[in-house]
Amino acid sequence: MRFKKQKRHRKTVRFFSVNFGFRQPFKVLCDGTFVHHLLHNDLTPADNALSNCLSAPVKLFTTSCVLAELKKLGAAQSASYQAARKLAVARCDHEKKVSADACIEDVVGENNLEHFFVATQDADLRKKLQKVPNVPLIFGLRNALFLEQESKFQRDFVKSSEEKRLHLTEKEYKALEKRITSISANADEEDLVDEEGLGCHNPGLQPHNTRNYSGKERDVKDRVRFKRKRAKGPNPLSVKKKKSRENPNRASGKEVKGDDGNAESKRKRKRSSKGGGERGKRNGIQTPTPGWSHPPL
């Protein structure tokens, strides 16, 4: 139950923050009945209790008319009067003191320019302030504080204001219409200059009429043309180098004839020694090497 209440409070605070510009720390305007409720139910310190309710830091305010009303009540509300004196005093332009609810209505006004949260136990005052678009209300119930949800009037006001923002105002519409007429007049002057230039150079040519084209076709060249990204080749530094293949004629030992008809052997063959060979080795005869003679017997 407590989690649902906090979730509901955060939703209400977000509604007023987004649509009416309420910012932290939130300013809470308290009247005498709310101060008495805080003291009677031991909801002290008051700023901590209200900050827990709104899940944000707060500043507490009251008015001089509220202080005067509590002072008139005498000893019965002396504790409430002493506690209210510790709060910051919001400015109210009342030379003659008025009732607390009338003073709070005047301070809030029609637009609530100071972005006050109004904390009160007066049900009639809460009903009146529900008809002001941007006034969130706080009240106490026993030892708990509650933030009222936005009223139907406030939701309808936000919806209508959003619809108005979608449409042009009269001032914006006139400025746009003036801009369009000036652009079309400049385009007509450029067309006339182009026609005169074409007539001087080559009177046989007929000028091309651009007035019949729509705005999309006339402004094609003025648009920015983006190049389509295409797939590129691989990074040459990351590609494995190709191995060079050997000549197949060299590997097989075949002869390749040149242009002059002479045969060039790609690979030289080893020649065996003269007069020798395997047969001489088998018979134990060694072939003499040139320049060598047998020793005398």
PDB file of C-alpha atoms in Angstrom:
ATOM      1  CA  MET A   1       0.000   0.000   0.000  1.00  0.00           C
ATOM      2  CA  ARG A   2       2.812   2.389   0.852  1.00  0.00           C
ATOM      3  CA  PHE A   3       4.581   1.571  -2.412  1.00  0.00           C
ATOM      4  CA  LYS A   4       1.425   2.331  -4.421  1.00  0.00           C
ATOM      5  CA  LYS A   5       1.006   5.657  -2.626  1.00  0.00           C
ATOM      6  CA  GLN A   6       4.577   6.719  -3.393  1.00  0.00           C
ATOM      7  CA  LYS A   7       4.169   5.679  -6.997  1.00  0.00           C
ATOM      8  CA  ARG A   8       0.955   7.734  -7.264  1.00  0.00           C
ATOM      9  CA  HIS A   9       2.694  10.757  -5.703  1.00  0.00           C
ATOM     10  CA  ARG A  10       5.638  10.533  -8.111  1.00  0.00           C
ATOM     11  CA  LYS A  11       3.238  10.392 -11.038  1.00  0.00           C
ATOM     12  CA  THR A  12       1.420  13.534  -9.843  1.00  0.00           C
ATOM     13  CA  VAL A  13       4.682  15.413  -9.243  1.00  0.00           C
ATOM     14  CA  ARG A  14       5.844  14.457 -12.744  1.00  0.00           C
ATOM     15  CA  PHE A  15       2.578  15.766 -14.209  1.00  0.00           C
ATOM     16  CA  PHE A  16       3.061  19.227 -12.709  1.00  0.00           C
ATOM     17  CA  SER A  17       6.814  19.287 -13.396  1.00  0.00           C
ATOM     18  CA  VAL A  18       6.441  18.463 -17.087  1.00  0.00           C
ATOM     19  CA  ASN A  19       3.376  20.550 -17.877  1.00  0.00           C
ATOM     20  CA  PHE A  20       3.847  23.583 -15.598  1.00  0.00           C
ATOM     21  CA  GLY A  21       7.581  23.771 -14.934  1.00  0.00           C
ATOM     22  CA  PHE A  22       7.774  22.917 -11.217  1.00  0.00           C
ATOM     23  CA  ARG A  23      11.409  22.495 -10.154  1.00  0.00           C
ATOM     24  CA  GLN A  24      13.225  21.284  -7.061  1.00  0.00           C
ATOM     25  CA  PRO A  25      13.370  22.320  -4.282  1.00  0.00           C
ATOM     26  CA  PHE A  26       9.575  22.533  -4.251  1.00  0.00           C
ATOM     27  CA  LYS A  27       7.953  25.465  -2.432  1.00  0.00           C
ATOM     28  CA  VAL A  28       5.095  24.491  -0.094  1.00  0.00           C
ATOM     29  CA  LEU A  29       2.681  27.168   1.148  1.00  0.00           C
ATOM     30  CA  CYS A  30       1.195  26.110   4.501  1.00  0.00           C
ATOM     31  CA  ASP A  31      -1.800  27.531   6.326  1.00  0.00           C
ATOM     32  CA  GLY A  32      -2.624  27.388  10.054  1.00  0.00           C
ATOM     33  CA  THR A  33      -4.755  24.241   9.858  1.00  0.00           C
ATOM     34  CA  PHE A  34      -1.943  22.256   8.239  1.00  0.00           C
ATOM     35  CA  VAL A  35       0.629  23.426  10.790  1.00  0.00           C
ATOM     36  CA  HIS A  36      -1.740  22.408  13.618  1.00  0.00           C
ATOM     37  CA  HIS A  37      -2.187  18.965  12.008  1.00  0.00           C
ATOM     38  CA  LEU A  38       1.583  18.426  11.822  1.00  0.00           C
ATOM     39  CA  LEU A  39       2.026  19.233  15.517  1.00  0.00           C
ATOM     40  CA  HIS A  40      -1.019  17.233  16.649  1.00  0.00           C
ATOM     41  CA  ASN A  41       0.170  14.047  14.869  1.00  0.00           C
ATOM     42  CA  ASP A  42       3.880  14.483  15.682  1.00  0.00           C
ATOM     43  CA  LEU A  43       4.864  14.875  12.008  1.00  0.00           C
ATOM     44  CA  THR A  44       8.019  16.768  12.874  1.00  0.00           C
ATOM     45  CA  PRO A  45      10.270  18.074  11.538  1.00  0.00           C
ATOM     46  CA  ALA A  46       7.804  19.273   8.934  1.00  0.00           C
ATOM     47  CA  ASP A  47      10.295  19.667   6.096  1.00  0.00           C
ATOM     48  CA  ASN A  48      11.359  16.010   6.413  1.00  0.00           C
ATOM     49  CA  ALA A  49       7.746  14.815   6.407  1.00  0.00           C
ATOM     50  CA  LEU A  50       6.917  16.830   3.282  1.00  0.00           C
ATOM     51  CA  SER A  51      10.128  15.867   1.488  1.00  0.00           C
ATOM     52  CA  ASN A  52       9.269  12.196   2.087  1.00  0.00           C
ATOM     53  CA  CYS A  53       5.814  12.811   0.655  1.00  0.00           C
ATOM     54  CA  LEU A  54       7.120  14.504  -2.518  1.00  0.00           C
ATOM     55  CA  SER A  55      10.371  12.477  -2.749  1.00  0.00           C
ATOM     56  CA  ALA A  56      12.270  15.744  -3.187  1.00  0.00           C
ATOM     57  CA  PRO A  57      13.690  18.597  -1.079  1.00  0.00           C
ATOM     58  CA  VAL A  58      11.199  21.303  -0.065  1.00  0.00           C
ATOM     59  CA  LYS A  59      11.030  24.837   1.317  1.00  0.00           C
ATOM     60  CA  LEU A  60       8.149  25.770   3.615  1.00  0.00           C
ATOM     61  CA  PHE A  61       6.337  29.114   3.397  1.00  0.00           C
ATOM     62  CA  THR A  62       3.413  30.852   5.054  1.00  0.00           C
ATOM     63  CA  THR A  63       1.893  34.335   4.895  1.00  0.00           C
ATOM     64  CA  SER A  64       1.599  37.213   7.333  1.00  0.00           C
ATOM     65  CA  CYS A  65      -2.195  36.911   7.258  1.00  0.00           C
ATOM     66  CA  VAL A  66      -1.949  33.271   8.388  1.00  0.00           C
ATOM     67  CA  LEU A  67       0.325  34.316  11.270  1.00  0.00           C
ATOM     68  CA  ALA A  68      -2.106  37.061  12.269  1.00  0.00           C
ATOM     69  CA  GLU A  69      -5.021  34.613  12.272  1.00  0.00           C
ATOM     70  CA  LEU A  70      -3.135  32.130  14.474  1.00  0.00           C
ATOM     71  CA  LYS A  71      -2.187  34.918  16.848  1.00  0.00           C
ATOM     72  CA  LYS A  72      -5.831  35.954  17.232  1.00  0.00           C
ATOM     73  CA  LEU A  73      -6.789  32.427  18.321  1.00  0.00           C
ATOM     74  CA  GLY A  74      -4.831  32.944  21.546  1.00  0.00           C
ATOM     75  CA  ALA A  75      -3.314  30.306  23.794  1.00  0.00           C
ATOM     76  CA  ALA A  76      -5.160  27.430  22.106  1.00  0.00           C
ATOM     77  CA  GLN A  77      -3.006  27.824  19.015  1.00  0.00           C
ATOM     78  CA  SER A  78       0.124  29.266  20.590  1.00  0.00           C
ATOM     79  CA  ALA A  79       2.217  26.206  19.657  1.00  0.00           C
ATOM     80  CA  SER A  80       1.030  26.396  16.084  1.00  0.00           C
ATOM     81  CA  TYR A  81       1.789  30.108  16.019  1.00  0.00           C
ATOM     82  CA  GLN A  82       5.322  29.577  17.307  1.00  0.00           C
ATOM     83  CA  ALA A  83       5.930  26.811  14.756  1.00  0.00           C
ATOM     84  CA  ALA A  84       4.527  28.900  11.879  1.00  0.00           C
ATOM     85  CA  ARG A  85       6.819  31.809  12.771  1.00  0.00           C
ATOM     86  CA  LYS A  86       9.820  29.615  11.900  1.00  0.00           C
ATOM     87  CA  LEU A  87       8.643  29.274   8.292  1.00  0.00           C
ATOM     88  CA  ALA A  88       9.600  31.657   5.514  1.00  0.00           C
ATOM     89  CA  VAL A  89       6.984  34.371   4.859  1.00  0.00           C
ATOM     90  CA  ALA A  90       5.637  34.671   1.342  1.00  0.00           C
ATOM     91  CA  ARG A  91       4.808  38.187   0.198  1.00  0.00           C
ATOM     92  CA  CYS A  92       1.161  39.179   0.267  1.00  0.00           C
ATOM     93  CA  ASP A  93       0.130  42.752  -0.528  1.00  0.00           C
ATOM     94  CA  HIS A  94      -2.550  43.077   2.137  1.00  0.00           C
ATOM     95  CA  GLU A  95      -2.390  46.251   4.186  1.00  0.00           C
ATOM     96  CA  LYS A  96      -5.398  45.113   6.147  1.00  0.00           C
ATOM     97  CA  LYS A  97      -5.184  41.525   7.275  1.00  0.00           C
ATOM     98  CA  VAL A  98      -7.647  39.142   5.639  1.00  0.00           C
ATOM     99  CA  SER A  99      -8.584  35.543   6.322  1.00  0.00           C
ATOM    100  CA  ALA A 100      -6.014  32.829   5.675  1.00  0.00           C
ATOM    101  CA  ASP A 101      -7.883  31.163   2.797  1.00  0.00           C
ATOM    102  CA  ALA A 102      -8.483  34.504   1.016  1.00  0.00           C
ATOM    103  CA  CYS A 103      -4.819  35.417   1.451  1.00  0.00           C
ATOM    104  CA  ILE A 104      -3.649  32.088   0.001  1.00  0.00           C
ATOM    105  CA  GLU A 105      -6.001  32.502  -2.976  1.00  0.00           C
ATOM    106  CA  ASP A 106      -4.539  35.941  -3.682  1.00  0.00           C
ATOM    107  CA  VAL A 107      -0.945  34.716  -3.360  1.00  0.00           C
ATOM    108  CA  VAL A 108      -1.582  31.828  -5.757  1.00  0.00           C
ATOM    109  CA  GLY A 109      -3.635  33.921  -8.163  1.00  0.00           C
ATOM    110  CA  GLU A 110      -4.847  32.588 -11.514  1.00  0.00           C
ATOM    111  CA  ASN A 111      -1.478  31.306 -12.773  1.00  0.00           C
ATOM    112  CA  ASN A 112       0.505  30.421  -9.627  1.00  0.00           C
ATOM    113  CA  LEU A 113       3.618  32.201 -10.906  1.00  0.00           C
ATOM    114  CA  GLU A 114       5.669  31.179  -7.841  1.00  0.00           C
ATOM    115  CA  HIS A 115       4.872  27.459  -8.365  1.00  0.00           C
ATOM    116  CA  PHE A 116       3.577  26.828  -4.848  1.00  0.00           C
ATOM    117  CA  PHE A 117       2.332  23.502  -3.514  1.00  0.00           C
ATOM    118  CA  VAL A 118      -0.563  24.449  -1.202  1.00  0.00           C
ATOM    119  CA  ALA A 119      -0.798  22.430   2.026  1.00  0.00           C
ATOM    120  CA  THR A 120      -4.112  22.845   3.868  1.00  0.00           C
ATOM    121  CA  GLN A 121      -6.735  20.914   5.793  1.00  0.00           C
ATOM    122  CA  ASP A 122      -9.542  23.220   4.608  1.00  0.00           C
ATOM    123  CA  ALA A 123     -11.695  21.165   2.187  1.00  0.00           C
ATOM    124  CA  ASP A 124     -13.477  24.256   0.798  1.00  0.00           C
ATOM    125  CA  LEU A 125     -10.170  25.912  -0.029  1.00  0.00           C
ATOM    126  CA  ARG A 126      -8.968  22.753  -1.794  1.00  0.00           C
ATOM    127  CA  LYS A 127     -12.121  22.677  -3.934  1.00  0.00           C
ATOM    128  CA  LYS A 128     -11.559  26.280  -4.980  1.00  0.00           C
ATOM    129  CA  LEU A 129      -7.907  25.694  -5.844  1.00  0.00           C
ATOM    130  CA  GLN A 130      -8.747  22.618  -7.931  1.00  0.00           C
ATOM    131  CA  LYS A 131     -10.106  25.036 -10.538  1.00  0.00           C
ATOM    132  CA  VAL A 132      -6.695  26.716 -10.858  1.00  0.00           C
ATOM    133  CA  PRO A 133      -4.706  24.864 -13.542  1.00  0.00           C
ATOM    134  CA  ASN A 134      -1.296  24.589 -11.903  1.00  0.00           C
ATOM    135  CA  VAL A 135      -1.844  24.251  -8.148  1.00  0.00           C
ATOM    136  CA  PRO A 136      -0.968  20.868  -6.566  1.00  0.00           C
ATOM    137  CA  LEU A 137      -2.601  20.276  -3.187  1.00  0.00           C
ATOM    138  CA  ILE A 138      -1.321  18.500  -0.052  1.00  0.00           C
ATOM    139  CA  PHE A 139      -3.383  17.421   2.940  1.00  0.00           C
ATOM    140  CA  GLY A 140      -2.917  15.233   6.013  1.00  0.00           C
ATOM    141  CA  LEU A 141      -4.855  12.216   7.177  1.00  0.00           C
ATOM    142  CA  ARG A 142      -3.967  11.116  10.714  1.00  0.00           C
ATOM    143  CA  ASN A 143      -0.224  10.507  10.695  1.00  0.00           C
ATOM    144  CA  ALA A 144       0.202  10.422   6.902  1.00  0.00           C
ATOM    145  CA  LEU A 145       0.473  13.098   4.217  1.00  0.00           C
ATOM    146  CA  PHE A 146      -1.135  12.816   0.794  1.00  0.00           C
ATOM    147  CA  LEU A 147      -0.691  14.638  -2.496  1.00  0.00           C
ATOM    148  CA  GLU A 148      -3.956  15.035  -4.354  1.00  0.00           C
ATOM    149  CA  GLN A 149      -4.073  13.784  -7.925  1.00  0.00           C
ATOM    150  CA  GLU A 150      -4.626  16.321 -10.665  1.00  0.00           C
ATOM    151  CA  SER A 151      -8.259  17.271 -11.121  1.00  0.00           C
ATOM    152  CA  LYS A 152     -10.297  16.786 -14.292  1.00  0.00           C
ATOM    153  CA  PHE A 153     -10.170  20.527 -14.932  1.00  0.00           C
ATOM    154  CA  GLN A 154      -6.370  20.487 -14.785  1.00  0.00           C
ATOM    155  CA  ARG A 155      -6.121  17.507 -17.159  1.00  0.00           C
ATOM    156  CA  ASP A 156      -8.475  19.161 -19.662  1.00  0.00           C
ATOM    157  CA  PHE A 157      -6.499  22.395 -19.463  1.00  0.00           C
ATOM    158  CA  VAL A 158      -3.244  20.574 -20.286  1.00  0.00           C
ATOM    159  CA  LYS A 159      -4.869  18.719 -23.181  1.00  0.00           C
ATOM    160  CA  SER A 160      -6.308  21.913 -24.699  1.00  0.00           C
ATOM    161  CA  SER A 161      -3.003  23.775 -24.321  1.00  0.00           C
ATOM    162  CA  GLU A 162      -1.172  20.959 -26.120  1.00  0.00           C
ATOM    163  CA  GLU A 163      -3.646  21.129 -28.999  1.00  0.00           C
ATOM    164  CA  LYS A 164      -3.129  24.885 -29.259  1.00  0.00           C
ATOM    165  CA  ARG A 165       0.620  24.446 -29.473  1.00  0.00           C
ATOM    166  CA  LEU A 166       0.180  22.199 -32.497  1.00  0.00           C
ATOM    167  CA  HIS A 167      -1.493  25.012 -34.514  1.00  0.00           C
ATOM    168  CA  LEU A 168      -0.113  28.358 -35.634  1.00  0.00           C
ATOM    169  CA  THR A 169      -1.184  31.527 -33.915  1.00  0.00           C
ATOM    170  CA  GLU A 170      -2.499  34.485 -35.909  1.00  0.00           C
ATOM    171  CA  LYS A 171       0.810  36.309 -35.575  1.00  0.00           C
ATOM    172  CA  GLU A 172       2.813  33.298 -36.770  1.00  0.00           C
ATOM    173  CA  TYR A 173       0.383  32.709 -39.645  1.00  0.00           C
ATOM    174  CA  LYS A 174       0.723  36.311 -40.868  1.00  0.00           C
ATOM    175  CA  ALA A 175       4.521  36.163 -40.659  1.00  0.00           C
ATOM    176  CA  LEU A 176       4.554  32.913 -42.621  1.00  0.00           C
ATOM    177  CA  GLU A 177       2.215  34.295 -45.287  1.00  0.00           C
ATOM    178  CA  LYS A 178       4.400  37.397 -45.670  1.00  0.00           C
ATOM    179  CA  ARG A 179       7.499  35.253 -46.015  1.00  0.00           C
ATOM    180  CA  ILE A 180       5.908  33.097 -48.719  1.00  0.00           C
ATOM    181  CA  THR A 181       4.834  36.119 -50.780  1.00  0.00           C
ATOM    182  CA  SER A 182       8.347  37.624 -50.609  1.00  0.00           C
ATOM    183  CA  ILE A 183       9.931  34.337 -51.736  1.00  0.00           C
ATOM    184  CA  SER A 184       7.513  33.967 -54.659  1.00  0.00           C
ATOM    185  CA  ALA A 185       8.145  37.594 -55.747  1.00  0.00           C
ATOM    186  CA  ASN A 186      11.917  37.012 -55.758  1.00  0.00           C
ATOM    187  CA  ALA A 187      11.467  33.825 -57.774  1.00  0.00           C
ATOM    188  CA  ASP A 188       9.388  35.700 -60.396  1.00  0.00           C
ATOM    189  CA  GLU A 189      12.058  38.396 -60.724  1.00  0.00           C
ATOM    190  CA  GLU A 190      14.766  35.773 -61.269  1.00  0.00           C
ATOM    191  CA  ASP A 191      12.655  34.146 -63.979  1.00  0.00           C
ATOM    192  CA  LEU A 192      12.248  37.464 -65.788  1.00  0.00           C
ATOM    193  CA  VAL A 193      16.001  38.107 -65.676  1.00  0.00           C
ATOM    194  CA  ASP A 194      16.707  34.647 -67.088  1.00  0.00           C
ATOM    195  CA  GLU A 195      14.220  35.180 -69.933  1.00  0.00           C
ATOM    196  CA  GLU A 196      15.788  38.515 -70.906  1.00  0.00           C
ATOM    197  CA  GLY A 197      19.290  37.008 -70.894  1.00  0.00           C
ATOM    198  CA  LEU A 198      18.242  34.140 -73.150  1.00  0.00           C
ATOM    199  CA  GLY A 199      16.536  36.530 -75.594  1.00  0.00           C
ATOM    200  CA  CYS A 200      19.698  38.655 -76.042  1.00  0.00           C
ATOM    201  CA  HIS A 201      22.063  35.794 -76.765  1.00  0.00           C
ATOM    202  CA  ASN A 202      19.891  33.655 -79.001  1.00  0.00           C
ATOM    203  CA  PRO A 203      16.576  35.121 -80.014  1.00  0.00           C
ATOM    204  CA  GLY A 204      15.570  31.883 -81.731  1.00  0.00           C
ATOM    205  CA  LEU A 205      15.491  29.973 -78.486  1.00  0.00           C
ATOM    206  CA  GLN A 206      12.339  30.137 -76.392  1.00  0.00           C
ATOM    207  CA  PRO A 207      12.879  30.603 -72.654  1.00  0.00           C
ATOM    208  CA  HIS A 208      11.968  27.685 -70.469  1.00  0.00           C
ATOM    209  CA  ASN A 209       8.935  28.502 -68.310  1.00  0.00           C
ATOM    210  CA  THR A 210       9.587  27.462 -64.722  1.00  0.00           C
ATOM    211  CA  ARG A 211       6.386  28.883 -63.273  1.00  0.00           C
ATOM    212  CA  ASN A 212       4.368  25.829 -64.146  1.00  0.00           C
ATOM    213  CA  TYR A 213       6.583  23.575 -62.070  1.00  0.00           C
ATOM    214  CA  SER A 214       5.781  22.762 -58.504  1.00  0.00           C
ATOM    215  CA  GLY A 215       8.021  23.770 -55.626  1.00  0.00           C
ATOM    216  CA  LYS A 216       9.495  20.277 -55.323  1.00  0.00           C
ATOM    217  CA  GLU A 217      10.615  20.200 -58.982  1.00  0.00           C
ATOM    218  CA  ARG A 218      12.043  23.727 -58.944  1.00  0.00           C
ATOM    219  CA  ASP A 219      14.185  23.230 -55.852  1.00  0.00           C
ATOM    220  CA  VAL A 220      15.720  19.906 -56.821  1.00  0.00           C
ATOM    221  CA  LYS A 221      19.168  21.392 -57.458  1.00  0.00           C
ATOM    222  CA  ASP A 222      19.164  23.274 -54.178  1.00  0.00           C
ATOM    223  CA  ARG A 223      18.824  20.121 -52.146  1.00  0.00           C
ATOM    224  CA  VAL A 224      21.822  18.406 -50.659  1.00  0.00           C
ATOM    225  CA  ARG A 225      22.618  15.145 -52.391  1.00  0.00           C
ATOM    226  CA  PHE A 226      24.078  12.470 -50.198  1.00  0.00           C
ATOM    227  CA  LYS A 227      26.346   9.828 -51.664  1.00  0.00           C
ATOM    228  CA  ARG A 228      25.292   6.309 -51.003  1.00  0.00           C
ATOM    229  CA  LYS A 229      27.863   4.299 -49.110  1.00  0.00           C
ATOM    230  CA  ARG A 230      29.031   1.288 -51.037  1.00  0.00           C
ATOM    231  CA  ALA A 231      31.086  -1.725 -50.050  1.00  0.00           C
ATOM    232  CA  LYS A 232      34.796  -1.139 -50.323  1.00  0.00           C
ATOM    233  CA  GLY A 233      37.647  -3.573 -50.858  1.00  0.00           C
ATOM    234  CA  PRO A 234      39.547  -5.213 -48.029  1.00  0.00           C
ATOM    235  CA  ASN A 235      42.374  -3.479 -46.250  1.00  0.00           C
ATOM    236  CA  PRO A 236      45.563  -4.175 -48.284  1.00  0.00           C
ATOM    237  CA  LEU A 237      47.614  -4.392 -45.087  1.00  0.00           C
ATOM    238  CA  SER A 238      45.466  -7.214 -43.733  1.00  0.00           C
ATOM    239  CA  VAL A 239      45.417  -9.298 -46.931  1.00  0.00           C
ATOM    240  CA  LYS A 240      47.803 -12.234 -47.194  1.00  0.00           C
ATOM    241  CA  LYS A 241      50.325 -11.845 -49.986  1.00  0.00           C
ATOM    242  CA  LYS A 242      50.085 -14.247 -52.945  1.00  0.00           C
ATOM    243  CA  LYS A 243      52.886 -16.772 -53.396  1.00  0.00           C
ATOM    244  CA  SER A 244      54.697 -16.662 -56.773  1.00  0.00           C
ATOM    245  CA  ARG A 245      54.364 -19.972 -58.644  1.00  0.00           C
ATOM    246  CA  GLU A 246      57.494 -21.610 -60.174  1.00  0.00           C
ATOM    247  CA  ASN A 247      57.727 -22.149 -63.922  1.00  0.00           C
ATOM    248  CA  PRO A 248      56.354 -25.645 -64.717  1.00  0.00           C
ATOM    249  CA  ASN A 249      58.976 -26.133 -67.455  1.00  0.00           C
ATOM    250  CA  ARG A 250      61.763 -25.551 -64.933  1.00  0.00           C
ATOM    251  CA  ALA A 251      60.243 -28.010 -62.468  1.00  0.00           C
ATOM    252  CA  SER A 252      59.928 -30.779 -65.157  1.00  0.00           C
ATOM    253  CA  GLY A 253      63.411 -30.158 -66.576  1.00  0.00           C
ATOM    254  CA  LYS A 254      62.199 -29.601 -70.175  1.00  0.00           C
ATOM    255  CA  GLU A 255      64.123 -27.456 -72.614  1.00  0.00           C
ATOM    256  CA  VAL A 256      62.699 -24.223 -73.800  1.00  0.00           C
ATOM    257  CA  LYS A 257      63.660 -22.986 -77.216  1.00  0.00           C
ATOM    258  CA  GLY A 258      64.459 -19.329 -77.556  1.00  0.00           C
ATOM    259  CA  ASP A 259      63.830 -17.056 -80.467  1.00  0.00           C
ATOM    260  CA  ASP A 260      67.148 -17.991 -82.173  1.00  0.00           C
ATOM    261  CA  GLY A 261      66.431 -21.765 -82.233  1.00  0.00           C
ATOM    262  CA  ASN A 262      69.216 -22.705 -79.781  1.00  0.00           C
ATOM    263  CA  ALA A 263      68.231 -25.063 -77.009  1.00  0.00           C
ATOM    264  CA  GLU A 264      68.775 -23.768 -73.514  1.00  0.00           C
ATOM    265  CA  SER A 265      68.734 -26.264 -70.759  1.00  0.00           C
ATOM    266  CA  LYS A 266      66.937 -24.945 -67.740  1.00  0.00           C
ATOM    267  CA  ARG A 267      68.692 -27.355 -65.487  1.00  0.00           C
ATOM    268  CA  LYS A 268      72.264 -28.668 -65.916  1.00  0.00           C
ATOM    269  CA  ARG A 269      72.696 -32.395 -65.578  1.00  0.00           C
ATOM    270  CA  LYS A 270      75.657 -33.934 -63.774  1.00  0.00           C
ATOM    271  CA  ARG A 271      77.956 -35.843 -66.048  1.00  0.00           C
ATOM    272  CA  SER A 272      79.637 -39.047 -64.956  1.00  0.00           C
ATOM    273  CA  SER A 273      83.454 -39.402 -65.197  1.00  0.00           C
ATOM    274  CA  LYS A 274      84.991 -40.926 -68.393  1.00  0.00           C
ATOM    275  CA  GLY A 275      85.913 -44.608 -68.569  1.00  0.00           C
ATOM    276  CA  GLY A 276      84.440 -45.316 -65.256  1.00  0.00           C
ATOM    277  CA  GLY A 277      81.034 -45.950 -64.177  1.00  0.00           C
ATOM    278  CA  GLU A 278      79.380 -48.611 -62.245  1.00  0.00           C
ATOM    279  CA  ARG A 279      81.067 -51.413 -64.231  1.00  0.00           C
ATOM    280  CA  GLY A 280      84.578 -50.161 -63.383  1.00  0.00           C
ATOM    281  CA  LYS A 281      83.679 -49.838 -59.740  1.00  0.00           C
ATOM    282  CA  ARG A 282      82.448 -53.414 -59.692  1.00  0.00           C
ATOM    283  CA  ASN A 283      85.782 -54.687 -61.236  1.00  0.00           C
ATOM    284  CA  GLY A 284      87.874 -52.599 -58.838  1.00  0.00           C
ATOM    285  CA  ILE A 285      89.383 -50.501 -61.662  1.00  0.00           C
ATOM    286  CA  GLN A 286      89.838 -46.879 -60.971  1.00  0.00           C
ATOM    287  CA  THR A 287      89.913 -44.528 -63.874  1.00  0.00           C
ATOM    288  CA  PRO A 288      92.957 -42.332 -63.892  1.00  0.00           C
ATOM    289  CA  THR A 289      92.354 -38.694 -63.573  1.00  0.00           C
ATOM    290  CA  PRO A 290      93.937 -36.477 -66.206  1.00  0.00           C
ATOM    291  CA  GLY A 291      97.477 -35.258 -65.365  1.00  0.00           C
ATOM    292  CA  TRP A 292      98.202 -38.240 -63.116  1.00  0.00           C
ATOM    293  CA  SER A 293     100.655 -41.082 -63.884  1.00  0.00           C
ATOM    294  CA  HIS A 294     101.369 -44.431 -62.234  1.00  0.00           C
ATOM    295  CA  PRO A 295     104.395 -44.565 -59.978  1.00  0.00           C
ATOM    296  CA  PRO A 296     107.394 -46.568 -61.343  1.00  0.00           C
ATOM    297  CA  LEU A 297     107.455 -50.216 -60.391  1.00  0.00           C
TER     298      LEU A 297
END
